């Protein structure tokens, strides 16, 4: 009987020692990467189909800011471009007369050259014909230069219109509110029909499938931890109800900091700790702000 009591006492002592060992090495809270989507154009929010808790796909259109003024500006720019196009000179038609005069003057010049060579005409007539050819040649060059400058100016103005139209189309595209990431809507800040200005927050979205727990460890623990390490993560639902997940250490702070008041570490006497993140794939049960534990 005495031997039995001794064995029982030993078992109780071992069990007590086992109960004193912590089931975790660090604790923290679950977080997700949050993105605040803001208005990129000013105007009345004609459509806005967002509700808190909605799961949205990447690039999904969820709202529309009034585009009326932008469309009117695009039409105005199109009309202005048409006016510039109609003002472009028909170079060949405008220099046709001068070309014809120049051709006639060269014929006269050649004829007088032959007459002077034969002694049938004075040299002054050839000089006058040569001078006329030179004058008409310079007139033609001046006309071509002027028309080229006019054409270049109109082309530049049309190019400016094209740039302005592209800017308007870019603004038009920004009137369509789309989701920059896949995730769940956490908060909604405006309602359909409200006037929004550029930069006004519309809603907040977070990727709740790829979440992470932010925990803190001491320098003594840090020497056994590295980025990419596989660890166990437990979501704490209270009343000793926990769920285990496979986690990966995705980030370790390069700087120490004083122990946050709300954080428990394996060594509660430590003043300086290092923050780290452990990524997990959420199955829908882990919520932002929920407490969790990490076992390295």
Short mmCIF file of C-alpha atoms in Angstrom, two decimals:
data_model
loop_
_atom_site.label_atom_id
_atom_site.label_comp_id
_atom_site.label_asym_id
_atom_site.label_seq_id
_atom_site.Cartn_x
_atom_site.Cartn_y
_atom_site.Cartn_z
CA UNK A 1 0.00 0.00 0.00
CA UNK A 2 2.84 2.34 0.91
CA UNK A 3 4.55 1.52 -2.40
CA UNK A 4 1.32 2.32 -4.29
CA UNK A 5 1.01 5.72 -2.60
CA UNK A 6 4.60 6.56 -3.55
CA UNK A 7 3.98 5.76 -7.22
CA UNK A 8 0.74 7.78 -7.22
CA UNK A 9 2.50 10.76 -5.70
CA UNK A 10 5.22 10.56 -8.33
CA UNK A 11 2.61 10.50 -11.10
CA UNK A 12 0.87 13.54 -9.65
CA UNK A 13 4.18 15.42 -9.42
CA UNK A 14 5.01 14.62 -13.05
CA UNK A 15 1.54 15.65 -14.15
CA UNK A 16 1.85 18.89 -12.23
CA UNK A 17 5.20 19.60 -13.87
CA UNK A 18 3.69 18.85 -17.25
CA UNK A 19 0.81 21.23 -16.64
CA UNK A 20 3.20 24.05 -15.83
CA UNK A 21 4.71 23.86 -19.32
CA UNK A 22 3.10 26.36 -21.67
CA UNK A 23 1.43 25.11 -24.81
CA UNK A 24 2.65 28.17 -26.72
CA UNK A 25 5.78 30.25 -27.12
CA UNK A 26 4.18 33.58 -28.02
CA UNK A 27 0.78 35.20 -28.23
CA UNK A 28 -0.66 37.92 -30.37
CA UNK A 29 -3.63 39.01 -32.42
CA UNK A 30 -4.67 38.12 -35.94
CA UNK A 31 -4.42 40.80 -38.61
CA UNK A 32 -5.00 41.16 -42.33
CA UNK A 33 -3.65 43.51 -44.95
CA UNK A 34 -6.23 46.29 -45.12
CA UNK A 35 -6.71 48.63 -48.08
CA UNK A 36 -8.76 51.83 -48.01
CA UNK A 37 -10.34 52.55 -51.40
CA UNK A 38 -10.79 56.28 -52.07
CA UNK A 39 -12.53 58.27 -54.79
CA UNK A 40 -10.31 59.20 -57.74
CA UNK A 41 -12.80 61.67 -59.23
CA UNK A 42 -15.20 64.23 -57.81
CA UNK A 43 -18.92 64.01 -58.43
CA UNK A 44 -22.16 62.39 -57.39
CA UNK A 45 -21.92 58.70 -56.62
CA UNK A 46 -24.55 57.41 -59.02
CA UNK A 47 -24.07 53.77 -58.10
CA UNK A 48 -22.41 52.13 -55.11
CA UNK A 49 -23.11 48.44 -54.46
CA UNK A 50 -20.96 47.78 -51.41
CA UNK A 51 -22.03 46.36 -48.07
CA UNK A 52 -19.95 45.46 -45.06
CA UNK A 53 -19.09 41.77 -45.12
CA UNK A 54 -19.27 41.47 -48.92
CA UNK A 55 -16.62 39.32 -50.57
CA UNK A 56 -15.31 41.14 -53.62
CA UNK A 57 -13.10 39.91 -56.44
CA UNK A 58 -10.04 41.73 -57.72
CA UNK A 59 -10.99 44.41 -60.25
CA UNK A 60 -14.71 44.13 -59.54
CA UNK A 61 -16.64 47.32 -60.31
CA UNK A 62 -18.70 48.42 -57.33
CA UNK A 63 -19.49 52.08 -58.00
CA UNK A 64 -19.78 54.86 -60.54
CA UNK A 65 -19.17 58.60 -60.17
CA UNK A 66 -21.15 60.91 -62.50
CA UNK A 67 -19.41 61.10 -65.91
CA UNK A 68 -21.64 63.65 -67.67
CA UNK A 69 -19.19 66.58 -67.65
CA UNK A 70 -16.31 64.42 -68.80
CA UNK A 71 -18.31 63.12 -71.76
CA UNK A 72 -19.24 66.67 -72.73
CA UNK A 73 -15.58 67.73 -72.60
CA UNK A 74 -14.59 64.79 -74.78
CA UNK A 75 -17.19 65.79 -77.36
CA UNK A 76 -15.98 69.39 -77.21
CA UNK A 77 -12.40 68.27 -77.80
CA UNK A 78 -13.52 66.15 -80.74
CA UNK A 79 -15.23 69.16 -82.34
CA UNK A 80 -12.13 71.32 -81.80
CA UNK A 81 -9.95 68.69 -83.46
CA UNK A 82 -12.30 68.67 -86.47
CA UNK A 83 -11.91 72.46 -86.78
CA UNK A 84 -8.11 72.15 -86.75
CA UNK A 85 -8.31 69.41 -89.37
CA UNK A 86 -10.42 71.62 -91.66
CA UNK A 87 -7.88 74.45 -91.34
CA UNK A 88 -5.03 72.40 -92.73
CA UNK A 89 -3.91 73.90 -96.06
CA UNK A 90 -3.88 71.94 -99.32
CA UNK A 91 -0.26 72.68 -100.11
CA UNK A 92 -0.27 71.45 -103.72
CA UNK A 93 -3.26 73.56 -104.66
CA UNK A 94 -1.93 76.71 -102.99
CA UNK A 95 1.47 76.54 -104.68
CA UNK A 96 0.18 75.28 -108.03
CA UNK A 97 -0.09 78.79 -109.54
CA UNK A 98 3.41 79.77 -108.49
CA UNK A 99 4.80 76.49 -109.83
CA UNK A 100 3.12 77.17 -113.17
CA UNK A 101 4.53 80.71 -113.29
CA UNK A 102 7.98 79.38 -112.47
CA UNK A 103 7.78 76.78 -115.23
CA UNK A 104 6.74 79.48 -117.76
CA UNK A 105 9.57 81.76 -116.60
CA UNK A 106 12.11 78.98 -117.09
CA UNK A 107 10.84 78.38 -120.60
CA UNK A 108 11.25 82.09 -121.37
CA UNK A 109 14.71 82.01 -119.85
CA UNK A 110 15.73 79.12 -122.08
CA UNK A 111 14.29 80.78 -125.18
CA UNK A 112 16.10 84.08 -124.51
CA UNK A 113 19.30 82.18 -123.85
CA UNK A 114 19.09 80.67 -127.34
CA UNK A 115 18.20 84.02 -128.93
CA UNK A 116 21.09 85.78 -127.21
CA UNK A 117 23.43 83.02 -128.29
CA UNK A 118 22.29 83.55 -131.89
CA UNK A 119 22.58 87.36 -131.52
CA UNK A 120 18.84 87.75 -132.18
CA UNK A 121 18.08 89.36 -128.79
CA UNK A 122 19.94 91.65 -126.39
CA UNK A 123 21.48 90.11 -123.25
CA UNK A 124 19.29 92.34 -121.06
CA UNK A 125 16.26 90.28 -122.01
CA UNK A 126 18.03 87.14 -120.78
CA UNK A 127 19.02 88.90 -117.56
CA UNK A 128 15.42 89.96 -116.96
CA UNK A 129 14.18 86.40 -117.61
CA UNK A 130 16.80 84.95 -115.24
CA UNK A 131 15.82 87.48 -112.55
CA UNK A 132 12.16 86.54 -112.96
CA UNK A 133 12.99 82.86 -112.48
CA UNK A 134 14.93 83.63 -109.29
CA UNK A 135 12.10 85.76 -107.89
CA UNK A 136 9.48 83.10 -108.57
CA UNK A 137 11.74 80.41 -107.10
CA UNK A 138 12.08 82.38 -103.85
CA UNK A 139 8.34 83.03 -103.76
CA UNK A 140 7.70 79.31 -104.12
CA UNK A 141 10.15 78.48 -101.32
CA UNK A 142 8.55 81.13 -99.08
CA UNK A 143 5.07 79.74 -99.74
CA UNK A 144 6.16 76.17 -98.99
CA UNK A 145 7.87 77.30 -95.78
CA UNK A 146 4.82 79.24 -94.63
CA UNK A 147 2.46 76.38 -95.42
CA UNK A 148 4.72 73.87 -93.62
CA UNK A 149 4.78 76.06 -90.51
CA UNK A 150 1.00 76.40 -90.62
CA UNK A 151 0.59 72.65 -91.11
CA UNK A 152 3.04 71.87 -88.28
CA UNK A 153 1.20 74.26 -85.94
CA UNK A 154 -2.15 72.65 -86.69
CA UNK A 155 -0.66 69.16 -86.24
CA UNK A 156 0.75 70.22 -82.85
CA UNK A 157 -2.62 71.60 -81.82
CA UNK A 158 -4.27 68.34 -82.85
CA UNK A 159 -1.69 66.38 -80.86
CA UNK A 160 -2.45 68.54 -77.83
CA UNK A 161 -6.13 67.76 -78.28
CA UNK A 162 -5.33 64.04 -78.45
CA UNK A 163 -3.39 64.25 -75.16
CA UNK A 164 -6.25 66.12 -73.50
CA UNK A 165 -8.76 63.55 -74.77
CA UNK A 166 -6.59 60.73 -73.38
CA UNK A 167 -6.48 62.54 -70.04
CA UNK A 168 -10.26 62.81 -70.07
CA UNK A 169 -10.62 59.11 -70.87
CA UNK A 170 -8.29 58.34 -67.97
CA UNK A 171 -10.47 60.48 -65.69
CA UNK A 172 -13.51 58.71 -67.12
CA UNK A 173 -11.98 55.35 -66.25
CA UNK A 174 -11.36 56.54 -62.70
CA UNK A 175 -15.06 57.32 -62.33
CA UNK A 176 -15.60 53.56 -62.25
CA UNK A 177 -14.89 52.43 -58.68
CA UNK A 178 -13.17 49.04 -58.71
CA UNK A 179 -11.59 46.87 -56.03
CA UNK A 180 -7.77 46.96 -56.06
CA UNK A 181 -7.51 43.63 -54.22
CA UNK A 182 -9.56 40.54 -53.54
CA UNK A 183 -11.05 40.54 -50.07
CA UNK A 184 -13.87 41.24 -47.65
CA UNK A 185 -15.40 44.67 -47.03
CA UNK A 186 -14.64 45.73 -43.46
CA UNK A 187 -16.13 49.24 -43.40
CA UNK A 188 -18.29 51.38 -45.66
CA UNK A 189 -17.96 55.16 -45.46
CA UNK A 190 -20.39 56.59 -48.05
CA UNK A 191 -23.78 55.86 -49.56
CA UNK A 192 -25.13 56.01 -53.09
CA UNK A 193 -26.18 59.53 -54.09
CA UNK A 194 -23.57 61.32 -51.98
CA UNK A 195 -21.15 63.81 -53.50
CA UNK A 196 -17.58 62.59 -53.20
CA UNK A 197 -14.34 64.48 -53.72
CA UNK A 198 -10.99 63.17 -54.89
CA UNK A 199 -9.32 61.30 -52.05
CA UNK A 200 -12.49 60.73 -50.02
CA UNK A 201 -12.46 57.20 -48.50
CA UNK A 202 -15.26 55.02 -49.87
CA UNK A 203 -14.72 51.68 -48.15
CA UNK A 204 -12.07 49.50 -46.53
CA UNK A 205 -11.29 46.01 -47.77
CA UNK A 206 -8.98 43.28 -46.45
CA UNK A 207 -7.75 39.95 -47.73
CA UNK A 208 -9.15 37.68 -45.02
CA UNK A 209 -8.00 34.49 -46.72
CA UNK A 210 -4.32 35.27 -46.28
CA UNK A 211 -4.02 36.44 -42.68
CA UNK A 212 -1.21 36.60 -40.15
CA UNK A 213 -0.73 36.76 -36.43
CA UNK A 214 1.54 39.45 -35.03
CA UNK A 215 3.40 38.15 -31.99
CA UNK A 216 6.42 39.19 -29.91
CA UNK A 217 9.38 37.10 -28.83
CA UNK A 218 12.43 37.67 -26.67
CA UNK A 219 16.01 37.72 -27.93
CA UNK A 220 16.50 34.29 -26.35
CA UNK A 221 13.68 32.89 -28.48
CA UNK A 222 14.78 34.81 -31.57
CA UNK A 223 17.93 32.73 -32.04
CA UNK A 224 15.76 29.70 -32.78
CA UNK A 225 13.42 31.44 -35.25
CA UNK A 226 13.95 32.34 -38.90
CA UNK A 227 11.83 33.60 -41.82
CA UNK A 228 10.18 30.73 -43.68
CA UNK A 229 10.08 28.50 -40.62
CA UNK A 230 6.98 26.31 -40.30
CA UNK A 231 5.18 26.74 -36.96
CA UNK A 232 1.88 25.93 -35.32
CA UNK A 233 -0.72 28.64 -34.80
CA UNK A 234 -3.74 28.36 -32.54
CA UNK A 235 -6.82 30.55 -32.83
CA UNK A 236 -8.20 31.17 -29.33
CA UNK A 237 -12.00 31.21 -29.16
CA UNK A 238 -12.11 31.40 -25.36
CA UNK A 239 -13.19 28.79 -22.84
CA UNK A 240 -10.18 26.68 -23.85
CA UNK A 241 -11.58 26.31 -27.37
CA UNK A 242 -8.77 26.50 -29.90
CA UNK A 243 -8.21 25.62 -33.52
CA UNK A 244 -4.83 24.75 -34.97
CA UNK A 245 -3.43 26.10 -38.24
CA UNK A 246 -0.16 25.63 -40.09
CA UNK A 247 1.78 28.87 -40.17
CA UNK A 248 4.91 30.27 -41.78
CA UNK A 249 7.10 32.96 -40.25
CA UNK A 250 6.90 35.67 -42.93
CA UNK A 251 8.59 38.62 -41.21
CA UNK A 252 10.82 39.33 -38.24
CA UNK A 253 11.47 42.88 -37.09
CA UNK A 254 15.08 44.02 -37.29
CA UNK A 255 14.58 46.31 -34.29
CA UNK A 256 13.72 45.57 -30.72
CA UNK A 257 11.02 47.45 -28.82
CA UNK A 258 9.68 47.66 -25.33
CA UNK A 259 7.18 44.98 -24.46
CA UNK A 260 3.64 46.20 -25.35
CA UNK A 261 1.32 46.27 -22.34
CA UNK A 262 -1.18 43.91 -23.97
CA UNK A 263 1.36 41.33 -25.07
CA UNK A 264 2.50 38.30 -23.05
CA UNK A 265 5.87 36.76 -23.86
CA UNK A 266 7.46 33.56 -22.76
CA UNK A 267 9.73 35.62 -20.51
CA UNK A 268 7.55 38.25 -18.84
CA UNK A 269 10.61 39.87 -17.28
CA UNK A 270 11.96 40.83 -20.72
CA UNK A 271 11.81 44.52 -21.42
CA UNK A 272 12.82 44.34 -25.08
CA UNK A 273 11.10 42.09 -27.59
CA UNK A 274 11.00 41.57 -31.36
CA UNK A 275 7.83 41.64 -33.41
CA UNK A 276 7.20 38.97 -36.01
CA UNK A 277 4.43 37.88 -38.33
CA UNK A 278 3.26 34.35 -38.96
CA UNK A 279 1.16 33.89 -42.08
CA UNK A 280 -1.73 31.43 -42.20
CA UNK A 281 -4.40 30.50 -44.71
CA UNK A 282 -7.75 31.31 -43.16
CA UNK A 283 -10.63 28.87 -43.49
CA UNK A 284 -13.18 31.51 -42.59
CA UNK A 285 -13.15 31.06 -38.83
CA UNK A 286 -10.28 33.40 -37.92
CA UNK A 287 -11.36 37.02 -37.50
CA UNK A 288 -9.34 40.22 -37.37
CA UNK A 289 -8.43 41.10 -33.80
CA UNK A 290 -8.90 37.55 -32.49
CA UNK A 291 -6.28 36.36 -30.02
CA UNK A 292 -3.96 33.55 -30.99
CA UNK A 293 -0.94 31.59 -29.93
CA UNK A 294 2.23 30.47 -31.70
CA UNK A 295 4.24 27.32 -31.01
CA UNK A 296 7.70 27.28 -32.60
#
